[in-house]
Short mmCIF file of C-alpha atoms in Angstrom, two decimals:
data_model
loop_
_atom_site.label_atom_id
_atom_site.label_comp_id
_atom_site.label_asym_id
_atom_site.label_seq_id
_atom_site.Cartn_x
_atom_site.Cartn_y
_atom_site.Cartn_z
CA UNK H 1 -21.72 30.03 4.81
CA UNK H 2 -18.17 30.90 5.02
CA UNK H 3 -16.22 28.64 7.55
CA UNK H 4 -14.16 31.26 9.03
CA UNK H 5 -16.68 33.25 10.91
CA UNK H 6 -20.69 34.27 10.42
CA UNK H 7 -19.75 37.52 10.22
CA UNK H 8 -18.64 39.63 7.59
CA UNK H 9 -14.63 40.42 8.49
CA UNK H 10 -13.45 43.72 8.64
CA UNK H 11 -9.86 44.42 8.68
CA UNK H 12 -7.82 45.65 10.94
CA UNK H 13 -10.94 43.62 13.60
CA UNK H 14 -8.67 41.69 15.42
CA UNK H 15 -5.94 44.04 16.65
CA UNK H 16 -8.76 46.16 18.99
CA UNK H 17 -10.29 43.12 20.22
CA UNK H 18 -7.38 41.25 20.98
CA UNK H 19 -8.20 42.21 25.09
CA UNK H 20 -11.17 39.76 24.42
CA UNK H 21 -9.51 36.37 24.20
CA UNK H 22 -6.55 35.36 23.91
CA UNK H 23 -4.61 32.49 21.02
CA UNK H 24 -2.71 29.48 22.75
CA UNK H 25 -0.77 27.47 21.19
CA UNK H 26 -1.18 23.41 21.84
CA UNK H 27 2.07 21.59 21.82
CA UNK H 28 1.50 18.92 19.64
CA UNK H 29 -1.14 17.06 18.12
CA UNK H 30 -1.75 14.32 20.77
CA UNK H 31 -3.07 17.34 23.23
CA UNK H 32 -5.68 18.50 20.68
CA UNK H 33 -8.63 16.69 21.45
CA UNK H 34 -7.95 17.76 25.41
CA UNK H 35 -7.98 21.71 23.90
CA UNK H 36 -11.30 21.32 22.25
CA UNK H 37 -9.53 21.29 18.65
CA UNK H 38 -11.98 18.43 17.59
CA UNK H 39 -15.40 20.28 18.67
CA UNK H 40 -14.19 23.45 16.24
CA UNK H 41 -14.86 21.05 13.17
CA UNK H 42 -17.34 21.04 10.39
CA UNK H 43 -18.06 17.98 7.80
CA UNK H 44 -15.70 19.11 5.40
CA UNK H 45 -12.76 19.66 7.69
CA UNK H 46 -11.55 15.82 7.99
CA UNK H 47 -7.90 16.91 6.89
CA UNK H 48 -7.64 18.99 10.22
CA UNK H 49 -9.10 16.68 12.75
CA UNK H 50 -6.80 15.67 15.69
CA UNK H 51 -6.25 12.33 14.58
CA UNK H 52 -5.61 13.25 11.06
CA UNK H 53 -3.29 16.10 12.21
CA UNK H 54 -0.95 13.28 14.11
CA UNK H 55 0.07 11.56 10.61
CA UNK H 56 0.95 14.93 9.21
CA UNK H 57 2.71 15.70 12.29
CA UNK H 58 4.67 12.08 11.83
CA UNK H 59 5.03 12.83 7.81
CA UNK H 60 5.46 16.38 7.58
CA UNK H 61 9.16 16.07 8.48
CA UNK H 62 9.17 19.99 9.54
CA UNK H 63 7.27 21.87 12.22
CA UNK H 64 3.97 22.23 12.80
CA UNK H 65 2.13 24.49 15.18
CA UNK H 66 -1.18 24.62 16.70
CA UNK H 67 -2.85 27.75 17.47
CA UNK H 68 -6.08 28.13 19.53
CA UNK H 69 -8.56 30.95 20.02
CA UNK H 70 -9.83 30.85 23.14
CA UNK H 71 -12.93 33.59 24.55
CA UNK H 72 -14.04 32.98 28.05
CA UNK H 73 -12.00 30.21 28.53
CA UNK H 74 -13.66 28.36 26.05
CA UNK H 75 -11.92 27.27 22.61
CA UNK H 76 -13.90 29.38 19.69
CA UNK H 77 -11.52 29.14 16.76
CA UNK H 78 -8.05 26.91 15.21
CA UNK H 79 -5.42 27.46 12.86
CA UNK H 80 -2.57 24.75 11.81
CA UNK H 81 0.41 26.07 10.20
CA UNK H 82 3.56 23.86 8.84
CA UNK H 83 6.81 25.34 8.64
CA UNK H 84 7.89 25.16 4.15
CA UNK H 85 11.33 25.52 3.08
CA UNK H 86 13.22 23.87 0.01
CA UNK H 87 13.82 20.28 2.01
CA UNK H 88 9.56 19.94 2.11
CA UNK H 89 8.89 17.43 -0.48
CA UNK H 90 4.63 18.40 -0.57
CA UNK H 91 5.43 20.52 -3.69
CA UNK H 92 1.18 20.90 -4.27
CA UNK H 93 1.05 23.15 -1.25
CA UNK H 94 4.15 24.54 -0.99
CA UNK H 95 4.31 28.57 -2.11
CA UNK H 96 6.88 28.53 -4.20
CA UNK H 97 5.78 25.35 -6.17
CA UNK H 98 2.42 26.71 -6.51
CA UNK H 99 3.74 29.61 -8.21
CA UNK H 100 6.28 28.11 -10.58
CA UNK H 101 3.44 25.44 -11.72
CA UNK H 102 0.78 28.67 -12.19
CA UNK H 103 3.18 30.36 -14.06
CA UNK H 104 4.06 27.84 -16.33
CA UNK H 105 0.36 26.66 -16.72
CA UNK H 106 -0.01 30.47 -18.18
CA UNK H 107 -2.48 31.63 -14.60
CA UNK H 108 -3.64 35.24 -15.06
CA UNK H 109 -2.58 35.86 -12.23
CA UNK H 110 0.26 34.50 -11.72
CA UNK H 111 2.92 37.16 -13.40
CA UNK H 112 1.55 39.77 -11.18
CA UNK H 113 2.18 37.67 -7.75
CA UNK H 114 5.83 36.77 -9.42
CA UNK H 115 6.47 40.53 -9.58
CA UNK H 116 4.41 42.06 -6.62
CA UNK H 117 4.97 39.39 -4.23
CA UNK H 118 7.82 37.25 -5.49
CA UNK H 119 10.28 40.05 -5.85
CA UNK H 120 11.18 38.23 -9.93
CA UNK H 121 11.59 34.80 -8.27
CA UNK H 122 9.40 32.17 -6.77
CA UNK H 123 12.28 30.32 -4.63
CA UNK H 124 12.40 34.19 -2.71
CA UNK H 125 9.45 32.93 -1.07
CA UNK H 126 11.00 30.57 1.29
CA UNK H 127 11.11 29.66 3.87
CA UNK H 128 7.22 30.27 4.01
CA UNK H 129 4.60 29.64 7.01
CA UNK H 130 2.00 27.76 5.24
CA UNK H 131 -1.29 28.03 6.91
CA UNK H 132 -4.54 26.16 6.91
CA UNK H 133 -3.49 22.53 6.09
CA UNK H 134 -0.83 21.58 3.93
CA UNK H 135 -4.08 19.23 2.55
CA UNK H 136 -5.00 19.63 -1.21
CA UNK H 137 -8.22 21.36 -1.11
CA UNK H 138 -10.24 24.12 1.48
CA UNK H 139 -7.18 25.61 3.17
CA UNK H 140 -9.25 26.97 6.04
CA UNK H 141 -9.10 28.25 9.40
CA UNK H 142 -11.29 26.24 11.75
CA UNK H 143 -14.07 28.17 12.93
CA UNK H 144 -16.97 26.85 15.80
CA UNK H 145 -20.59 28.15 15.80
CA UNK H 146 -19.65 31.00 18.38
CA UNK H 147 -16.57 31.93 16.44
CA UNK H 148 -16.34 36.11 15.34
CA UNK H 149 -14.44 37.87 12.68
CA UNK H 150 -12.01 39.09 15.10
CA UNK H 151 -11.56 35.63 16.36
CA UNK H 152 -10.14 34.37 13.07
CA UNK H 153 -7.69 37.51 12.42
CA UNK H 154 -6.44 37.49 16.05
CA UNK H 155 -5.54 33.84 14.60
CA UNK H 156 -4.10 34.70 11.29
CA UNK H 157 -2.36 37.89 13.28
CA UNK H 158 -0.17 35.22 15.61
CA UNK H 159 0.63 32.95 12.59
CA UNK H 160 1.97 36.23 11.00
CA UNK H 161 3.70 36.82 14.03
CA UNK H 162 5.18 33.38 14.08
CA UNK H 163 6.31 33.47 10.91
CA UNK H 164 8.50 36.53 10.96
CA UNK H 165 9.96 35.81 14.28
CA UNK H 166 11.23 32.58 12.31
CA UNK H 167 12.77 34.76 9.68
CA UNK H 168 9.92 33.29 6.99
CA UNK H 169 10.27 35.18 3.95
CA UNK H 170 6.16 34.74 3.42
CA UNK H 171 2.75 33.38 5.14
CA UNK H 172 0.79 31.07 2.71
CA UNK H 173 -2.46 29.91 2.60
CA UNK H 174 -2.32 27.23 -0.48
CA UNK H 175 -5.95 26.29 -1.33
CA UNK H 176 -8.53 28.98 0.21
CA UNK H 177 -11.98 28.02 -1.80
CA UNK H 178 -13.48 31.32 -3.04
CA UNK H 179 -16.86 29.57 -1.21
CA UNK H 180 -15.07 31.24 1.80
CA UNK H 181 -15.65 34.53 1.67
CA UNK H 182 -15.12 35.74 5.10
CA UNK H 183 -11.48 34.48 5.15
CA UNK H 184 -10.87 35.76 1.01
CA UNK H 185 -12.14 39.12 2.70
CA UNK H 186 -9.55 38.70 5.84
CA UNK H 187 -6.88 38.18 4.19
CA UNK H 188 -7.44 40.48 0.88
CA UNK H 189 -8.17 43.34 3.99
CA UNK H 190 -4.55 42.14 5.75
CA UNK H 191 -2.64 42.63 2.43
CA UNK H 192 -2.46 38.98 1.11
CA UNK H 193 -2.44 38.39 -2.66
CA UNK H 194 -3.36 35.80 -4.52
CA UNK H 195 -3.17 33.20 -7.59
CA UNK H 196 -5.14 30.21 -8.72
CA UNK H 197 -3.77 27.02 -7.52
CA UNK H 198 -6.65 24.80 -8.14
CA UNK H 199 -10.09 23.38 -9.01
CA UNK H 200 -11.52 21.38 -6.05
CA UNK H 201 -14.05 18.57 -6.87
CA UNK H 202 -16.72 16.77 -4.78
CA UNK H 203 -19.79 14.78 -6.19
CA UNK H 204 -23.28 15.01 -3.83
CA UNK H 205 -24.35 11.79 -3.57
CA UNK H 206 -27.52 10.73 -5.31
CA UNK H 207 -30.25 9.39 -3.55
CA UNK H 208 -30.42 6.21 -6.03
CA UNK H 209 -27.18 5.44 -5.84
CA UNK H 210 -25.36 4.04 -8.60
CA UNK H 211 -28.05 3.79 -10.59
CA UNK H 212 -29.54 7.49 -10.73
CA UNK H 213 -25.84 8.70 -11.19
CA UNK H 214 -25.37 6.65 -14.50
CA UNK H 215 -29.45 7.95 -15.73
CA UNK H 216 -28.19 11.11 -15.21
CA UNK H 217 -24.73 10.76 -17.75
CA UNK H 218 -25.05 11.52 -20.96
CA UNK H 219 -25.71 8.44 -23.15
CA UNK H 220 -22.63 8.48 -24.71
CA UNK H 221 -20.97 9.09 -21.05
CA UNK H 222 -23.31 6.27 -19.81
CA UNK H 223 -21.86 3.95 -22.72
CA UNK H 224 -18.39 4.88 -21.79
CA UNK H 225 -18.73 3.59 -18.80
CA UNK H 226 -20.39 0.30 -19.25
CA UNK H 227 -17.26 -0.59 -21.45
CA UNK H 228 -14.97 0.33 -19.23
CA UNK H 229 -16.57 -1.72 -16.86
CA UNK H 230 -16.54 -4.50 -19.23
CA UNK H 231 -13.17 -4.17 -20.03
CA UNK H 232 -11.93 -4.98 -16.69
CA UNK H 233 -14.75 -7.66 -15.89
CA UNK H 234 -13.35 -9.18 -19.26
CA UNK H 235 -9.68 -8.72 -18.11
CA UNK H 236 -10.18 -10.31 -14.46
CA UNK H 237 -10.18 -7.43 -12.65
CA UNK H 238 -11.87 -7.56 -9.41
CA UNK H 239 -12.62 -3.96 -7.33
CA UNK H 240 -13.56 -4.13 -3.71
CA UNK H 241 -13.70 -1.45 -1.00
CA UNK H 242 -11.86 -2.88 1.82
CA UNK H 243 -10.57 -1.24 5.08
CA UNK H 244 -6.75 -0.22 5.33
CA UNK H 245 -4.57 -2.81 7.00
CA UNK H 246 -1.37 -2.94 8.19
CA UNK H 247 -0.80 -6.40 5.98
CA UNK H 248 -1.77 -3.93 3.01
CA UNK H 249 0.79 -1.32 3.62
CA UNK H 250 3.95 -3.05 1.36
CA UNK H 251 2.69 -3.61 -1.66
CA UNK H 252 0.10 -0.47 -1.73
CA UNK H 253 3.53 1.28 -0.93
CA UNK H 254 5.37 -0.05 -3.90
CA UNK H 255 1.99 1.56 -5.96
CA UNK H 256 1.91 5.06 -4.09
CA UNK H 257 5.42 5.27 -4.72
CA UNK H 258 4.52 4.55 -8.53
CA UNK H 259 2.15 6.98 -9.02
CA UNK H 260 4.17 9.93 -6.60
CA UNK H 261 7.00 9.37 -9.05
CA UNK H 262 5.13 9.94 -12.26
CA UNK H 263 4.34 12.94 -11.22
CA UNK H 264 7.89 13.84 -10.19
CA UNK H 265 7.45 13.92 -6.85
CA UNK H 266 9.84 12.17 -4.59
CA UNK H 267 9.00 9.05 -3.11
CA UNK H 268 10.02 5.27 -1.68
CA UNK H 269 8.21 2.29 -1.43
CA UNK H 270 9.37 2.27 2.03
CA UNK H 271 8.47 5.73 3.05
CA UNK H 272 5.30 5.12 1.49
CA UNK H 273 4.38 1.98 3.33
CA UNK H 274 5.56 2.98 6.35
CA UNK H 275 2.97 6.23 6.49
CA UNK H 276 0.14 3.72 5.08
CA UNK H 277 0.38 1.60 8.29
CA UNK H 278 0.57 4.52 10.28
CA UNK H 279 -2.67 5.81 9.18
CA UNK H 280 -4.36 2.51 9.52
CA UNK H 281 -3.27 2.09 12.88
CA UNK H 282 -4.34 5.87 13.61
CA UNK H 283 -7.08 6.31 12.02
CA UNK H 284 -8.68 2.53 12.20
CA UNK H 285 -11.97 1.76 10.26
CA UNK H 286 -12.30 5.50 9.16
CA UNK H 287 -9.72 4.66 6.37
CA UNK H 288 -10.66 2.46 3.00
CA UNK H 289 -9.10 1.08 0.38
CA UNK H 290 -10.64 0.94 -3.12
CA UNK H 291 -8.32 -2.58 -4.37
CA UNK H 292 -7.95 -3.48 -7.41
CA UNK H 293 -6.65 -7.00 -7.98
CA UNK H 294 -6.15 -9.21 -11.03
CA UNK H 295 -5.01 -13.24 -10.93
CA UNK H 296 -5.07 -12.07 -6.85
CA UNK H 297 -2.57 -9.20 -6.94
CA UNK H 298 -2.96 -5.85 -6.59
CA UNK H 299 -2.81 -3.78 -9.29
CA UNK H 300 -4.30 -0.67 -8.12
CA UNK H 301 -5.45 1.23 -5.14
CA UNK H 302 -7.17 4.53 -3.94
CA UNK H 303 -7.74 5.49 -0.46
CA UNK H 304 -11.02 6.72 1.05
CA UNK H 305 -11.53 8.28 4.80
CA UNK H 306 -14.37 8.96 6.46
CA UNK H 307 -15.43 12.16 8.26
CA UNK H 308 -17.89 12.26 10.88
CA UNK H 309 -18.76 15.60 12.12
CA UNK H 310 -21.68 17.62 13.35
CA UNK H 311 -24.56 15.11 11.99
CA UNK H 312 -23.01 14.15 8.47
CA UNK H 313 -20.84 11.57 7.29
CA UNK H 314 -18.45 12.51 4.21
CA UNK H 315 -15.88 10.32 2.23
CA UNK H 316 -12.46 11.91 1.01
CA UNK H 317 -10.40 10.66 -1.78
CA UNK H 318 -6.85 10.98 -0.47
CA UNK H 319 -4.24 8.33 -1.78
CA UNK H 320 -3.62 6.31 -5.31
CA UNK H 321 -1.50 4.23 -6.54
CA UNK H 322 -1.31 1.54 -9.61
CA UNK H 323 0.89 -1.07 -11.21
CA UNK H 324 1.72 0.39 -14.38
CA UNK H 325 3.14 -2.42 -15.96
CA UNK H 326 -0.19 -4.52 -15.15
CA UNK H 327 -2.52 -2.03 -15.67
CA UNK H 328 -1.11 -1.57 -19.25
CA UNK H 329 -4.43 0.21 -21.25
CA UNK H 330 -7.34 -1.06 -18.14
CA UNK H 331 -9.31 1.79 -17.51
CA UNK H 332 -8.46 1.54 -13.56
CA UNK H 333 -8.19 4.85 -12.69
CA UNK H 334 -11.78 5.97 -12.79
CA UNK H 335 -13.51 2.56 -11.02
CA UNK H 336 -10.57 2.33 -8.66
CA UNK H 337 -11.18 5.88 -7.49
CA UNK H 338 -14.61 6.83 -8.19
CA UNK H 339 -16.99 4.52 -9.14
CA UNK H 340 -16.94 1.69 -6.93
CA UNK H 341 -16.30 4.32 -4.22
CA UNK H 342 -19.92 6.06 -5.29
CA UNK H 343 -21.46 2.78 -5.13
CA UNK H 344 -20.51 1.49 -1.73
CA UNK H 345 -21.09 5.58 -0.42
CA UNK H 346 -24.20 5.04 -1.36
CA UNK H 347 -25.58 2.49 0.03
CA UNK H 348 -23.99 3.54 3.35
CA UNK H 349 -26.04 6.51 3.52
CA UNK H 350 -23.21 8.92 3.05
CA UNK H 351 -23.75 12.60 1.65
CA UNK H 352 -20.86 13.57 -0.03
CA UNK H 353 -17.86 12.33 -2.20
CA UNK H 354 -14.79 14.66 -1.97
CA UNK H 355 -12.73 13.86 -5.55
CA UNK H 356 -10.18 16.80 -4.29
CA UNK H 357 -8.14 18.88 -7.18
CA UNK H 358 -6.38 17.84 -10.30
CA UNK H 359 -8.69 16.00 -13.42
CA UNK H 360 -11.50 18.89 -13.03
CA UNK H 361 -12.69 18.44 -16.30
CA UNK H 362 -12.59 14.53 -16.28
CA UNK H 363 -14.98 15.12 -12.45
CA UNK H 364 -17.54 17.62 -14.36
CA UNK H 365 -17.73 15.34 -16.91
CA UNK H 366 -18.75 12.11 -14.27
CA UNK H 367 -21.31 14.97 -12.38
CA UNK H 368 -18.97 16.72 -9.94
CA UNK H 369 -19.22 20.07 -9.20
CA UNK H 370 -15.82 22.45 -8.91
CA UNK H 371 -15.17 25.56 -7.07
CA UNK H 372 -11.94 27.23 -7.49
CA UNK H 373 -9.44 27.77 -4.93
CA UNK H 374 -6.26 30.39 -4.65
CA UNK H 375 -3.18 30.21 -3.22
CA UNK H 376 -2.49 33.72 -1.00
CA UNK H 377 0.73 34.61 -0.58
CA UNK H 378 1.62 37.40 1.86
CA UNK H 379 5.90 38.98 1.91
CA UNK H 380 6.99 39.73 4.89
CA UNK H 381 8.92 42.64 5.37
CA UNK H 382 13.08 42.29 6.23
CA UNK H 383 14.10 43.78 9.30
CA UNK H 384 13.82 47.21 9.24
CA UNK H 385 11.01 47.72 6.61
CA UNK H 386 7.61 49.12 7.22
CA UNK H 387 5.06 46.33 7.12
CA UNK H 388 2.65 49.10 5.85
CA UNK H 389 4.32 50.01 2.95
CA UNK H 390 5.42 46.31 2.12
CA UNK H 391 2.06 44.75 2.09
CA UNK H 392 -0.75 47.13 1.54
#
């Protein structure tokens, strides 16, 4: 079911109920679990829980804003937005980005949003209110078990209204899963369009563990894997799942920053180390580290945390990083970030591996499943113009 209401939307729903509850905004991320922002959560919504929320807040370096639907007096519904312009460095969620990377990856869809919403250029779309989660993967609004339709526009209605009292040139949603369909049908109804901006990957975990996930690869898959496993046995490469320590934080920093700058991203070791201990001091024994270490230093890394919500306990890749010198031709990436990960999940019970975007193929291939996800984009008028005409 759709996480942004039980109900079917309708647009236009949340204008005429508006008289029926009212959106507050919470002034930072310390006063969410006093608002009721942490009862609103479902198992997959880890990137938006309070605690989470207060290392974006601290990394984000822009504004973020936390919006509230409250019916009764009682909190039914939550939407975070950050504020996007061309100082953000989170290019994978950031409108314009998104765009330029669709277009040049050849998107269907993408030439149509440059035209119809990009007026010819993506950089017109900043600055942008980017709603949801700047996360990678299931941009969503949060939505508890008495939340309506009309709850969720009202929602998406103020973050409109927020964005073009800022002077935003557009309202973003990066990474809506088309498993959504209530909040596809919101915003389609409001005017949004939309591109493809990713494949998002998570791996059910099966009930015999490591085991039953290698019987059920293909045998040459299977004997893939075995000699990549041998490889790095042969090589002296140890792989551990350990939690995330402050005493960690340096040298997984140097390898973040690594990996960030490959993909031309910027990044420094220091910056990067500095938000590592952060999160292990917020977030405590709900974040892992998948180490790898050879002759007893660390060559590679990937970061797990654990969700806990409503009944289920879920594990989200977030975080990599690797010594490229060291690594050389080791077939890290996969054990590091996967594997050993899968293992230790299963014997701690848990459900469900999130592997996030990017590699899709490579996931399928190791028993995944994929959904796709679309980045919707909605221009806001200038000053003057008819928000009618503009956006329907």
């Amino acid at each position: 079911m759709s996480r942004s209401g039980a109900l079917g939307a309708q647009p236009g729903a949340g204008s005429h109920l508006r008289g029926q509850g009212d959106v507050r905004q919470v002034a930072d991320a310390a006063a969410l679990p006093g608002a009721g922002w942490d009862d609103l959560l479902g198992p997959e919504d880890f990137f938006q829980t309070s605690r989470w929320l207060a290392v974006q807040e601290r990394n984000s370096g822009t504004t973020m804003d936390f919006l509230v639907r409250h019916r009764e007096e009682r909190p039914v519904a939550a939407l975070v937005t950050a504020w996007a312009d061309d100082s953000v460095p989170w290019l994978l969620a950031r409108p314009d980005a998104m765009l330029s990377r669709a277009l040049e990856e050849g998107t269907p869809e993408a030439e149509d949003r440059l035209t119809d919403v990009a007026q010819g250029d993506p950089a017109s779309l900043l600055p942008s209110l980017v709603c949801g989660g700047r996360h990678l993967g299931r941009t969503r609004t949060l939505a508890g078990p008495e939340a309506l339709p009309s709850d969720v526009e009202a929602l998406v209605e103020r973050a409109e209204q927020l964005a073009a009292d800022r002077g935003a040139a557009s309202v973003c949603f990066p990474h809506v899963d088309v498993r959504d369909t209530d909040l596809v049908a919101l915003l389609r109804g409001r005017g949004y369009r939309s591109h493809l901006s990713a494949h998002y990957a998570w791996l059910p975990i099966p009930p015999g563990g490591w085991e039953q996930f290698l019987a059920e690869m293909s045998k040459h898959r299977r004997r893939r894997v075995r000699l990549e496993r041998r490889a790095l046995a042969e090589a002296g490469v140890e792989v551990h799942l350990e939690p995330l320590t402050k005493a960690l934080a340096p040298r997984l920093g140097e390898l973040d920053c690594n990996l960030l700058r490959k993909y031309g991203n910027p990044a420094s070791p220091e910056h990067s180390a500095g938000l590592l201990s952060w999160i292990a001091e917020v977030m405590g024994d709900d974040a892992m580290v998948s180490v790898a270490r050879k002759d007893g230093s660390i060559i590679g890394f990937g970061m797990v945390l654990r969700s806990r919500a409503r009944g289920k306990e879920e594990w989200f890749g977030h975080r990599a990083g690797f010594d490229y010198a060291a690594q050389g031709k080791l077939p890290l990436y996969y054990d590091v970030l996967y594997y050993r990960v899968l293992e230790a999940a299963a014997r701690e019970g848990v459900s469900v591996l999130h592997a996030g975007i990017g590699s899709v193929e490579a996931k399928l291939a190791r028993g995944c499943l994929a959904s796709e996800e679309h980045s919707f984009l909605l221009r806001l008028p200038r000053a003057g113009t008819d928000r009618e005409t503009t956006t329907r």
